[in-house]
Short mmCIF file of C-alpha atoms and ligand atoms in Angstrom, two decimals:
data_model
loop_
_atom_site.label_atom_id
_atom_site.label_comp_id
_atom_site.label_asym_id
_atom_site.label_seq_id
_atom_site.Cartn_x
_atom_site.Cartn_y
_atom_site.Cartn_z
CA UNK R 1 126.59 128.36 101.14
CA UNK R 2 123.27 126.74 100.86
CA UNK R 3 120.41 128.73 102.57
CA UNK R 4 117.35 127.03 104.42
CA UNK R 5 114.69 127.13 101.50
CA UNK R 6 117.21 125.36 99.29
CA UNK R 7 117.40 122.37 101.64
CA UNK R 8 114.42 119.66 101.29
CA UNK R 9 112.48 118.60 103.97
CA UNK R 10 113.90 115.89 105.00
CA UNK R 11 117.35 117.61 105.45
CA UNK R 12 115.18 120.15 107.40
CA UNK R 13 114.20 117.50 109.60
CA UNK R 14 117.63 116.32 110.04
CA UNK R 15 119.18 119.72 111.00
CA UNK R 16 116.34 120.26 113.70
CA UNK R 17 116.68 117.27 114.94
CA UNK R 18 120.74 117.97 115.20
CA UNK R 19 120.42 120.95 116.48
CA UNK R 20 122.40 122.48 113.52
CA UNK R 21 119.72 125.61 112.99
CA UNK R 22 116.59 126.18 115.36
CA UNK R 23 113.02 126.93 114.04
CA UNK R 24 112.99 130.05 114.94
CA UNK R 25 116.29 130.58 112.34
CA UNK R 26 114.08 128.89 109.65
CA UNK R 27 111.05 130.58 110.62
CA UNK R 28 112.81 133.72 110.30
CA UNK R 29 114.40 133.13 106.93
CA UNK R 30 111.61 132.23 105.60
CA UNK R 31 109.82 135.55 106.85
CA UNK R 32 112.50 137.73 105.47
CA UNK R 33 112.34 135.92 102.09
CA UNK R 34 108.57 136.60 101.46
CA UNK R 35 108.81 140.07 103.03
CA UNK R 36 111.24 141.42 100.65
CA UNK R 37 110.55 139.28 97.83
CA UNK R 38 106.60 138.16 97.39
CA UNK R 39 105.59 141.63 96.07
CA UNK R 40 106.93 140.41 93.13
CA UNK R 41 104.84 137.68 92.75
CA UNK R 42 101.87 137.98 94.97
CA UNK R 43 101.77 134.12 96.38
CA UNK R 44 100.19 135.24 99.61
CA UNK R 45 96.70 136.62 100.73
CA UNK R 46 97.39 136.47 104.28
CA UNK R 47 101.19 136.43 106.49
CA UNK R 48 100.54 135.21 110.00
CA UNK R 49 104.14 136.24 110.91
CA UNK R 50 103.74 137.10 114.40
CA UNK R 51 101.58 133.63 115.06
CA UNK R 52 104.69 131.82 112.91
CA UNK R 53 107.07 132.71 115.35
CA UNK R 54 105.59 132.19 118.02
CA UNK R 55 104.85 128.76 116.96
CA UNK R 56 108.42 128.61 116.05
CA UNK R 57 109.49 129.59 119.36
CA UNK R 58 107.74 127.23 120.94
CA UNK R 59 108.47 124.44 118.77
CA UNK R 60 112.14 125.33 119.98
CA UNK R 61 111.42 124.88 123.74
CA UNK R 62 108.89 121.75 123.21
CA UNK R 63 112.18 120.08 121.11
CA UNK R 64 114.39 121.15 124.19
CA UNK R 65 112.33 119.61 126.77
CA UNK R 66 112.60 116.15 124.41
CA UNK R 67 109.36 116.68 122.02
CA UNK R 68 110.79 114.30 119.09
CA UNK R 69 107.98 114.79 116.46
CA UNK R 70 110.50 114.86 113.55
CA UNK R 71 108.29 118.17 111.88
CA UNK R 72 108.02 120.04 114.78
CA UNK R 73 109.16 123.43 113.80
CA UNK R 74 109.39 123.42 109.93
CA UNK R 75 107.76 125.95 108.19
CA UNK R 76 104.59 125.40 105.06
CA UNK R 77 101.77 127.35 104.39
CA UNK R 78 98.07 126.92 103.29
CA UNK R 79 95.98 127.72 100.61
CA UNK R 80 93.75 130.06 101.15
CA UNK R 81 90.50 128.12 101.25
CA UNK R 82 91.37 126.09 103.70
CA UNK R 83 89.90 127.27 107.21
CA UNK R 84 92.43 128.46 109.79
CA UNK R 85 90.63 129.91 113.24
CA UNK R 86 91.28 133.09 114.01
CA UNK R 87 93.43 133.67 110.78
CA UNK R 88 91.27 135.49 107.73
CA UNK R 89 90.45 132.50 105.15
CA UNK R 90 88.79 134.41 101.26
CA UNK R 91 89.02 131.37 98.80
CA UNK R 92 90.34 134.77 96.90
CA UNK R 93 86.93 136.31 96.72
CA UNK R 94 85.80 139.30 97.61
CA UNK R 95 82.44 137.38 98.65
CA UNK R 96 85.12 136.25 101.96
CA UNK R 97 87.13 139.79 101.99
CA UNK R 98 86.56 139.75 105.79
CA UNK R 99 85.78 135.85 106.54
CA UNK R 100 87.75 134.84 109.71
CA UNK R 101 87.36 131.20 110.57
CA UNK R 102 86.02 130.24 113.91
CA UNK R 103 87.39 126.71 113.62
CA UNK R 104 90.45 124.55 111.63
CA UNK R 105 89.85 122.50 108.78
CA UNK R 106 90.80 118.72 109.99
CA UNK R 107 93.67 118.92 107.76
CA UNK R 108 94.78 122.05 109.19
CA UNK R 109 94.71 120.85 112.84
CA UNK R 110 96.76 117.74 111.30
CA UNK R 111 99.28 119.58 110.16
CA UNK R 112 99.65 121.31 113.67
CA UNK R 113 99.84 118.89 115.65
CA UNK R 114 102.53 117.22 113.57
CA UNK R 115 104.62 120.50 114.20
CA UNK R 116 104.75 122.30 110.88
CA UNK R 117 104.37 125.92 111.47
CA UNK R 118 102.07 127.98 109.43
CA UNK R 119 103.21 130.95 107.83
CA UNK R 120 100.28 131.84 106.33
CA UNK R 121 97.54 132.11 103.60
CA UNK R 122 98.16 131.37 99.62
CA UNK R 123 96.64 133.51 96.74
CA UNK R 124 94.58 131.18 94.75
CA UNK R 125 91.93 131.89 91.84
CA UNK R 126 88.42 132.30 93.20
CA UNK R 127 86.84 129.79 94.96
CA UNK R 128 89.17 127.70 92.91
CA UNK R 129 87.83 127.99 89.51
CA UNK R 130 90.59 128.88 87.39
CA UNK R 131 94.12 127.53 85.93
CA UNK R 132 95.91 130.72 86.05
CA UNK R 133 95.20 132.55 89.28
CA UNK R 134 93.63 135.49 87.52
CA UNK R 135 90.85 135.55 89.06
CA UNK R 136 91.56 135.93 92.60
CA UNK R 137 90.44 139.14 94.26
CA UNK R 138 93.47 139.80 95.69
CA UNK R 139 95.51 139.85 92.46
CA UNK R 140 96.91 137.46 90.26
CA UNK R 141 100.09 135.69 91.00
CA UNK R 142 103.35 135.93 88.94
CA UNK R 143 105.23 132.76 87.94
CA UNK R 144 108.88 132.33 90.12
CA UNK R 145 110.04 131.39 86.59
CA UNK R 146 108.95 134.48 84.34
CA UNK R 147 107.58 137.21 86.22
CA UNK R 148 105.50 137.84 83.11
CA UNK R 149 103.50 135.06 83.28
CA UNK R 150 101.18 133.06 85.05
CA UNK R 151 102.02 130.33 87.66
CA UNK R 152 98.71 128.07 86.85
CA UNK R 153 95.76 127.75 89.10
CA UNK R 154 93.94 127.88 90.52
CA UNK R 155 96.34 126.48 93.55
CA UNK R 156 98.76 129.01 92.09
CA UNK R 157 99.68 130.83 95.08
CA UNK R 158 100.65 127.72 96.60
CA UNK R 159 102.89 126.28 93.90
CA UNK R 160 105.02 129.82 93.25
CA UNK R 161 105.68 129.80 96.54
CA UNK R 162 107.13 126.69 96.76
CA UNK R 163 109.10 127.44 93.36
CA UNK R 164 109.82 131.38 95.03
CA UNK R 165 111.54 129.28 97.89
CA UNK R 166 109.27 130.99 100.15
CA UNK R 167 108.31 127.76 102.17
CA UNK R 168 109.47 124.07 101.75
CA UNK R 169 106.44 122.15 101.42
CA UNK R 170 102.31 124.19 101.09
CA UNK R 171 99.12 122.68 100.83
CA UNK R 172 96.30 123.06 97.78
CA UNK R 173 93.36 121.79 96.45
CA UNK R 174 92.47 119.64 93.55
CA UNK R 175 89.55 119.52 91.98
CA UNK R 176 90.25 119.71 88.15
CA UNK R 177 93.86 119.55 88.18
CA UNK R 178 94.42 122.50 90.66
CA UNK R 179 97.70 120.74 91.71
CA UNK R 180 98.73 119.44 89.61
CA UNK R 181 99.04 121.85 86.91
CA UNK R 182 100.28 124.74 88.68
CA UNK R 183 103.15 122.11 90.05
CA UNK R 184 103.67 121.75 86.18
CA UNK R 185 103.69 125.27 85.48
CA UNK R 186 106.21 126.36 88.72
CA UNK R 187 108.55 123.40 88.05
CA UNK R 188 107.36 121.87 91.32
CA UNK R 189 105.46 118.14 92.47
CA UNK R 190 102.72 117.89 93.65
CA UNK R 191 99.96 114.93 94.10
CA UNK R 192 96.35 115.43 94.51
CA UNK R 193 95.53 112.08 96.63
CA UNK R 194 92.74 109.41 95.79
CA UNK R 195 89.25 111.16 96.79
CA UNK R 196 88.38 110.50 100.64
CA UNK R 197 91.87 109.89 101.12
CA UNK R 198 92.40 113.32 102.82
CA UNK R 199 89.05 115.15 104.56
CA UNK R 200 87.55 118.22 103.17
CA UNK R 201 85.78 118.94 106.71
CA UNK R 202 86.86 122.78 106.50
CA UNK R 203 88.17 123.15 103.05
CA UNK R 204 85.61 125.42 101.20
CA UNK R 205 84.04 123.74 99.02
CA UNK R 206 83.87 124.08 95.17
CA UNK R 207 82.62 120.85 93.67
CA UNK R 208 82.57 118.29 96.25
CA UNK R 209 82.57 114.87 94.74
CA UNK R 210 85.79 116.19 93.05
CA UNK R 211 87.43 118.76 95.91
CA UNK R 212 90.14 116.92 96.98
CA UNK R 213 93.30 118.52 99.46
CA UNK R 214 97.21 117.32 98.37
CA UNK R 215 100.82 118.95 98.46
CA UNK R 216 103.46 120.55 97.23
CA UNK R 217 106.86 120.39 97.67
CA UNK R 218 110.06 120.24 95.47
CA UNK R 219 110.30 116.73 95.51
CA UNK R 220 108.11 113.57 96.25
CA UNK R 221 109.71 113.17 99.41
CA UNK R 222 108.77 116.51 100.26
CA UNK R 223 105.26 116.07 99.11
CA UNK R 224 104.94 113.00 101.75
CA UNK R 225 106.52 115.05 104.64
CA UNK R 226 103.04 117.07 104.31
CA UNK R 227 100.72 114.55 103.15
CA UNK R 228 101.21 111.95 106.15
CA UNK R 229 99.94 113.87 108.84
CA UNK R 230 96.93 115.49 106.27
CA UNK R 231 95.84 111.76 105.25
CA UNK R 232 93.64 109.74 107.15
CA UNK R 233 90.02 109.00 108.55
CA UNK R 234 87.92 111.67 109.36
CA UNK R 235 84.28 111.30 110.79
CA UNK R 236 83.59 114.77 110.10
CA UNK R 237 83.52 114.35 106.32
CA UNK R 238 80.90 111.86 105.32
CA UNK R 239 83.18 111.15 102.25
CA UNK R 240 86.36 110.09 104.05
CA UNK R 241 87.14 106.92 103.64
CA UNK R 242 88.30 104.78 106.63
CA UNK R 243 91.22 102.68 105.76
CA UNK R 244 94.49 101.77 107.84
CA UNK R 245 97.13 105.10 107.91
CA UNK R 246 100.02 104.60 105.14
CA UNK R 247 103.54 106.81 105.88
CA UNK R 248 105.01 107.34 102.69
CA UNK R 249 108.03 109.05 103.55
CA UNK R 250 109.31 105.82 105.64
CA UNK R 251 107.81 104.12 102.11
CA UNK R 252 109.81 105.77 99.88
CA UNK R 253 112.73 105.87 102.37
CA UNK R 254 112.66 102.14 102.30
CA UNK R 255 112.53 102.34 98.22
CA UNK R 256 115.60 101.22 96.41
CA UNK R 257 116.63 103.68 93.52
CA UNK R 258 119.40 102.36 91.85
CA UNK R 259 119.59 99.10 89.08
CA UNK R 260 116.17 99.23 87.43
CA UNK R 261 114.18 99.90 90.21
CA UNK R 262 111.18 100.27 87.96
CA UNK R 263 111.68 96.37 86.39
CA UNK R 264 108.15 95.14 86.32
CA UNK R 265 106.39 97.70 86.67
CA UNK R 266 104.12 98.70 83.71
CA UNK R 267 103.59 102.36 82.62
CA UNK R 268 100.43 103.33 80.04
CA UNK R 269 100.35 105.91 77.73
CA UNK R 270 97.35 106.40 75.59
CA UNK R 271 97.24 108.07 72.22
CA UNK R 272 94.95 109.90 73.33
CA UNK R 273 96.76 112.17 75.75
CA UNK R 274 99.30 113.14 72.98
CA UNK R 275 96.55 114.41 69.85
CA UNK R 276 96.60 117.88 68.63
CA UNK R 277 96.73 120.96 71.35
CA UNK R 278 99.75 119.67 72.81
CA UNK R 279 102.88 121.81 72.19
CA UNK R 280 105.72 119.75 70.40
CA UNK R 281 108.13 121.29 73.30
CA UNK R 282 106.69 120.18 75.90
CA UNK R 283 105.91 116.71 73.79
CA UNK R 284 109.61 116.17 73.42
CA UNK R 285 110.07 116.21 77.31
CA UNK R 286 107.46 113.92 78.30
CA UNK R 287 108.67 111.52 75.58
CA UNK R 288 112.39 111.96 77.12
CA UNK R 289 110.96 111.44 80.55
CA UNK R 290 109.21 107.96 79.91
CA UNK R 291 112.31 107.10 77.87
CA UNK R 292 113.93 107.47 81.26
CA UNK R 293 111.35 105.50 82.93
CA UNK R 294 112.15 102.77 80.51
CA UNK R 295 115.67 102.92 81.18
CA UNK R 296 114.60 102.66 84.83
CA UNK R 297 113.60 99.31 84.28
CA UNK R 298 109.63 100.20 83.65
CA UNK R 299 107.88 98.74 80.61
CA UNK R 300 105.60 100.99 78.43
CA UNK R 301 102.23 99.93 77.59
CA UNK R 302 99.83 101.77 75.17
CA UNK R 303 96.42 101.60 76.58
CA UNK R 304 93.07 103.39 75.75
CA UNK R 305 91.46 106.18 78.01
CA UNK R 306 87.91 108.11 77.78
CA UNK R 307 87.95 110.69 74.77
CA UNK R 308 89.44 113.56 76.51
CA UNK R 309 86.87 116.03 75.12
CA UNK R 310 84.23 114.10 76.52
CA UNK R 311 85.86 114.16 79.68
CA UNK R 312 86.50 117.97 79.17
CA UNK R 313 82.53 118.60 78.32
CA UNK R 314 81.43 115.89 81.62
CA UNK R 315 83.88 117.81 84.16
CA UNK R 316 82.38 121.44 83.08
CA UNK R 317 79.07 120.00 83.81
CA UNK R 318 79.25 118.68 86.79
CA UNK R 319 82.05 121.05 88.65
CA UNK R 320 79.86 124.27 87.94
CA UNK R 321 76.99 122.04 88.82
CA UNK R 322 78.23 121.27 92.39
CA UNK R 323 79.72 124.86 92.36
CA UNK R 324 75.98 126.51 92.18
CA UNK R 325 74.63 124.73 94.46
CA UNK R 326 77.81 124.66 96.95
CA UNK R 327 78.37 128.52 96.43
CA UNK R 328 74.17 129.20 97.05
CA UNK R 329 75.17 129.62 100.90
CA UNK R 330 76.82 133.17 100.49
CA UNK R 331 73.98 135.23 100.44
CA UNK R 332 75.71 138.20 102.58
CA UNK R 333 73.52 137.52 105.42
CA UNK R 334 75.54 134.34 106.82
CA UNK R 335 79.29 134.91 105.24
CA UNK R 336 81.64 137.81 104.20
CA UNK R 337 80.43 140.57 101.73
CA UNK R 338 76.82 142.41 101.92
CA UNK R 339 76.04 145.07 99.50
CA UNK R 340 75.78 148.89 100.83
CA UNK R 341 71.94 150.05 101.71
CA UNK R 342 69.80 147.06 100.16
CA UNK R 343 66.41 148.10 99.68
CA UNK R 344 64.88 144.62 100.49
CA UNK R 345 65.88 141.25 100.88
CA UNK R 346 65.84 140.05 97.18
CA UNK R 347 67.90 143.27 96.73
CA UNK R 348 70.49 142.53 99.04
CA UNK R 349 70.89 138.82 97.74
CA UNK R 350 71.02 139.69 94.62
CA UNK R 351 73.67 142.91 94.84
CA UNK R 352 75.76 141.23 97.69
CA UNK R 353 76.15 137.88 95.12
CA UNK R 354 76.64 140.24 91.97
CA UNK R 355 79.33 142.67 93.61
CA UNK R 356 80.59 139.67 95.58
CA UNK R 357 81.26 137.29 92.75
CA UNK R 358 83.88 137.65 90.44
CA UNK R 359 83.09 137.32 86.40
CA UNK R 360 84.42 133.29 86.29
CA UNK R 361 82.08 132.29 89.59
CA UNK R 362 79.43 133.89 88.29
CA UNK R 363 79.81 131.97 84.99
CA UNK R 364 79.82 128.17 86.51
CA UNK R 365 76.97 129.66 88.54
CA UNK R 366 74.98 130.60 85.96
CA UNK R 367 76.14 127.51 83.81
CA UNK R 368 75.35 125.25 86.57
CA UNK R 369 72.10 126.02 87.52
CA UNK R 370 70.93 126.08 83.94
CA UNK R 371 72.18 122.47 83.86
CA UNK R 372 70.49 121.86 87.40
CA UNK R 373 67.15 123.39 85.83
CA UNK R 374 63.88 121.38 85.95
CA UNK R 375 64.02 121.23 82.44
CA UNK R 376 67.56 120.72 81.67
CA UNK R 377 68.28 118.08 84.52
CA UNK R 378 68.32 114.91 82.52
CA UNK R 379 69.21 116.03 78.97
CA UNK R 380 72.53 118.02 80.93
CA UNK R 381 73.60 116.87 84.74
CA UNK R 382 71.93 113.27 84.76
CA UNK R 383 73.67 112.21 81.44
CA UNK R 384 76.48 113.85 82.41
CA UNK R 385 76.62 111.55 85.66
CA UNK R 386 76.16 108.43 83.06
CA UNK R 387 79.13 109.72 81.20
CA UNK R 388 81.27 109.84 84.10
CA UNK R 389 80.69 106.36 85.14
CA UNK R 390 81.66 105.49 81.73
CA UNK R 391 84.96 107.20 82.68
CA UNK R 392 85.31 104.94 85.64
CA UNK R 393 84.73 102.05 83.69
CA UNK R 394 87.41 102.94 81.23
CA UNK R 395 90.19 103.74 83.49
CA UNK R 396 89.42 100.55 85.22
CA UNK R 397 89.83 98.81 82.20
CA UNK R 398 93.42 100.54 81.39
CA UNK R 399 94.50 99.82 84.46
CA UNK R 400 93.88 95.97 83.92
CA UNK R 401 97.29 96.75 81.56
CA UNK R 402 99.33 98.69 83.41
CA UNK R 403 99.67 100.12 87.07
CA UNK R 404 100.52 103.57 86.45
CA UNK R 405 99.09 106.21 83.41
CA UNK R 406 101.67 108.71 82.66
CA UNK R 407 101.05 111.61 80.33
CA UNK R 408 101.83 115.50 80.05
CA UNK R 409 100.32 117.47 83.12
CA UNK R 410 99.58 120.27 80.93
CA UNK R 411 98.92 121.12 76.66
CA UNK R 412 101.65 123.92 77.38
CA UNK R 413 104.00 125.76 79.71
CA UNK R 414 102.79 128.93 81.74
CA UNK R 415 101.22 131.50 79.23
CA UNK R 416 101.78 135.13 79.30
CA UNK R 417 99.66 137.15 82.19
CA UNK R 418 96.77 138.71 80.96
CA UNK R 419 96.51 136.84 77.69
CA UNK R 420 93.89 135.34 79.35
CA UNK R 421 92.43 133.49 76.36
CA UNK R 422 88.45 132.62 76.51
CA UNK R 423 86.65 130.68 79.19
CA UNK R 424 86.36 127.90 76.68
CA UNK R 425 90.26 128.29 75.86
CA UNK R 426 91.46 128.23 79.41
CA UNK R 427 89.27 124.96 79.89
CA UNK R 428 90.56 123.37 76.97
CA UNK R 429 94.49 123.51 79.19
CA UNK R 430 92.59 120.94 81.66
CA UNK R 431 92.10 118.41 79.63
CA UNK R 432 95.23 116.02 80.87
CA UNK R 433 94.01 116.13 84.85
CA UNK R 434 89.72 116.47 85.04
CA UNK R 435 89.56 112.48 84.21
CA UNK R 436 91.17 111.82 87.20
CA UNK R 437 89.33 114.06 89.39
CA UNK R 438 85.77 112.63 88.02
CA UNK R 439 87.41 109.11 88.50
CA UNK R 440 88.37 109.45 91.84
CA UNK R 441 91.94 108.70 91.40
CA UNK R 442 95.46 109.71 92.76
CA UNK R 443 97.65 111.57 90.77
CA UNK R 444 100.84 113.62 90.84
CA UNK R 445 102.97 115.94 88.78
CA UNK R 446 106.40 116.36 88.49
CA UNK R 447 109.02 118.12 86.71
CA UNK R 448 110.44 116.64 83.85
CA UNK R 449 112.18 119.24 81.86
CA UNK R 450 111.79 122.42 80.59
CA UNK R 451 110.68 123.93 77.35
CA UNK R 452 111.79 127.48 76.15
CA UNK R 453 113.03 127.67 79.44
CA UNK R 454 109.73 126.92 81.52
CA UNK R 455 109.19 123.95 83.46
CA UNK R 456 106.93 120.84 81.97
CA UNK R 457 105.40 118.17 84.50
CA UNK R 458 104.69 115.01 83.63
CA UNK R 459 101.69 113.66 84.94
CA UNK R 460 101.29 110.17 87.04
CA UNK R 461 97.85 108.50 87.84
CA UNK R 462 97.35 105.66 89.86
CA UNK R 463 94.55 103.28 90.78
CA UNK R 464 92.58 104.32 93.88
CA UNK R 465 94.98 104.61 96.75
CA UNK R 466 98.07 104.10 94.92
CA UNK R 467 99.24 107.35 96.91
CA UNK R 468 102.66 105.46 97.78
CA UNK R 469 103.27 103.90 94.51
CA UNK R 470 102.86 107.06 92.67
CA UNK R 471 105.22 108.82 95.67
CA UNK R 472 107.92 106.20 95.28
CA UNK R 473 108.12 106.04 91.37
CA UNK R 474 108.31 109.65 91.05
CA UNK R 475 111.16 109.69 94.05
CA UNK R 476 112.67 106.62 92.02
CA UNK R 477 112.70 109.50 88.50
CA UNK R 478 113.87 112.18 90.90
CA UNK R 479 116.84 109.90 92.72
CA UNK R 480 117.81 109.39 89.23
CA UNK R 481 117.74 113.09 87.29
CA UNK R 482 118.07 116.20 88.53
CA UNK R 483 115.02 118.00 87.13
CA UNK R 484 113.40 118.67 89.82
CA UNK R 485 116.66 120.58 91.41
CA UNK R 486 116.58 123.40 88.85
CA UNK R 487 115.17 126.06 90.46
CA UNK R 488 113.58 129.21 89.38
CA UNK R 489 115.37 132.51 88.88
CA UNK R 490 113.46 134.17 92.16
CA UNK R 491 113.96 130.94 94.45
CA UNK R 492 117.91 131.58 93.44
CA UNK R 493 117.47 135.39 94.43
CA UNK R 494 118.91 136.55 97.92
CA UNK R 495 116.44 138.08 100.56
CA UNK R 496 118.63 141.67 100.57
N1 LIG W 501 90.73 124.84 86.02
C1 LIG W 501 89.66 123.40 86.60
C2 LIG W 501 88.49 124.30 87.17
O1 LIG W 501 88.74 125.67 86.80
C3 LIG W 501 90.24 122.86 88.19
C4 LIG W 501 89.56 123.73 89.29
C5 LIG W 501 90.78 123.25 90.35
O2 LIG W 501 90.87 122.32 90.56
N2 LIG W 501 90.29 123.68 91.01
O3 LIG W 501 87.34 124.51 87.25
#
């Protein structure tokens, strides 16, 4: 018998509407799974079940009283860097181990207003810095496909929770790949929208010129269901762009998926994305997916993009620089962790920060502060900003020749927990995703098969504001293939 966690959001919406089941039943099903199975993967930092059940009951009552919001009563969960009023918000850090936000992020508010029921807060790399979720103060997350492997990061808890059948959809954030790469490692779909599409108000900052919230789901359509209420202008975020809102779900549902549905579309492929470092099994899945796209009518054209090695260096200069500035607010006085018995104010700052931040965060603060220091600012920070401009220009040129650029999402499949390579090798794993953030472009990752039994994701990069096109394209692929339906062993495990 099909269980609730095997249904798509689309099916959940229909079922709730037809009263085939209630939000309370749905919410209880997911809570039961999380309660009995999450100890295997550690995807939740905070389980907010009492609230969730109260919300679900309210949703059922509202629906019975004629409230026809389609998403009313559908369960979801948030990455733990989105502020939730009255609920612990830690950003995966000891620094915020006791921080209860006094307000909701705009995204959280918008999602709640659409009727979704939040089950709690999901594990992540500390302050979203990382690619494997091993830097969380609350412990690593295990990949539902193979408990000995990482789920990717930094939104590892979000990707793993969806892949484990703990929530139908989840929010994430993506500064350099943190939605797309864990989506790839966990065999789910994830989208990072255009910079400015989704409000950053109440999302704990890592690198503000790159950070953008997005969604995870089992399919492009499921991602769209959560992205719709999240998107839109917010006057509380100065970088939010005021554009007419879009309806991604309606766009997808109006898309024809058969008989060469992608005829006329040009998909750009860059040699630079297939260079040394790309696992040969991953490459095979990617090439097969590109062939499928051709079969669906798309034309593959060759494009040039900036040398990924240059993009990587630029990102790992700018992101830590912005982080060092953003994280200066954690001083042991205003938020969260404070050291014991400080001798004086200086000791309070120093020890609170050395004890409150983990090793990777400290490394980034040191790198970033160095790049911003008076003597090196021009040589590093200013130079990197200039290179960033060139990266943007290169993407623009590439998009003169195509509608979408396709690439592997990550050079490898999920690696083993604890294998943690040295930081520089981990940074190398971000090579295909970070250019997108530097240019502010939208991109998604969707599953296209497996390499050695582990999921592989294909990245689709769009022009600015092309979320709808990306989601529709991935939907067409998903309507004609079954890769996104492959579920992890944990998702196939029943709660006792
Ligand atoms: N892995 C990248 C980093 O550590 C990206 C992280 C992210 O997108 N939040 O910076």
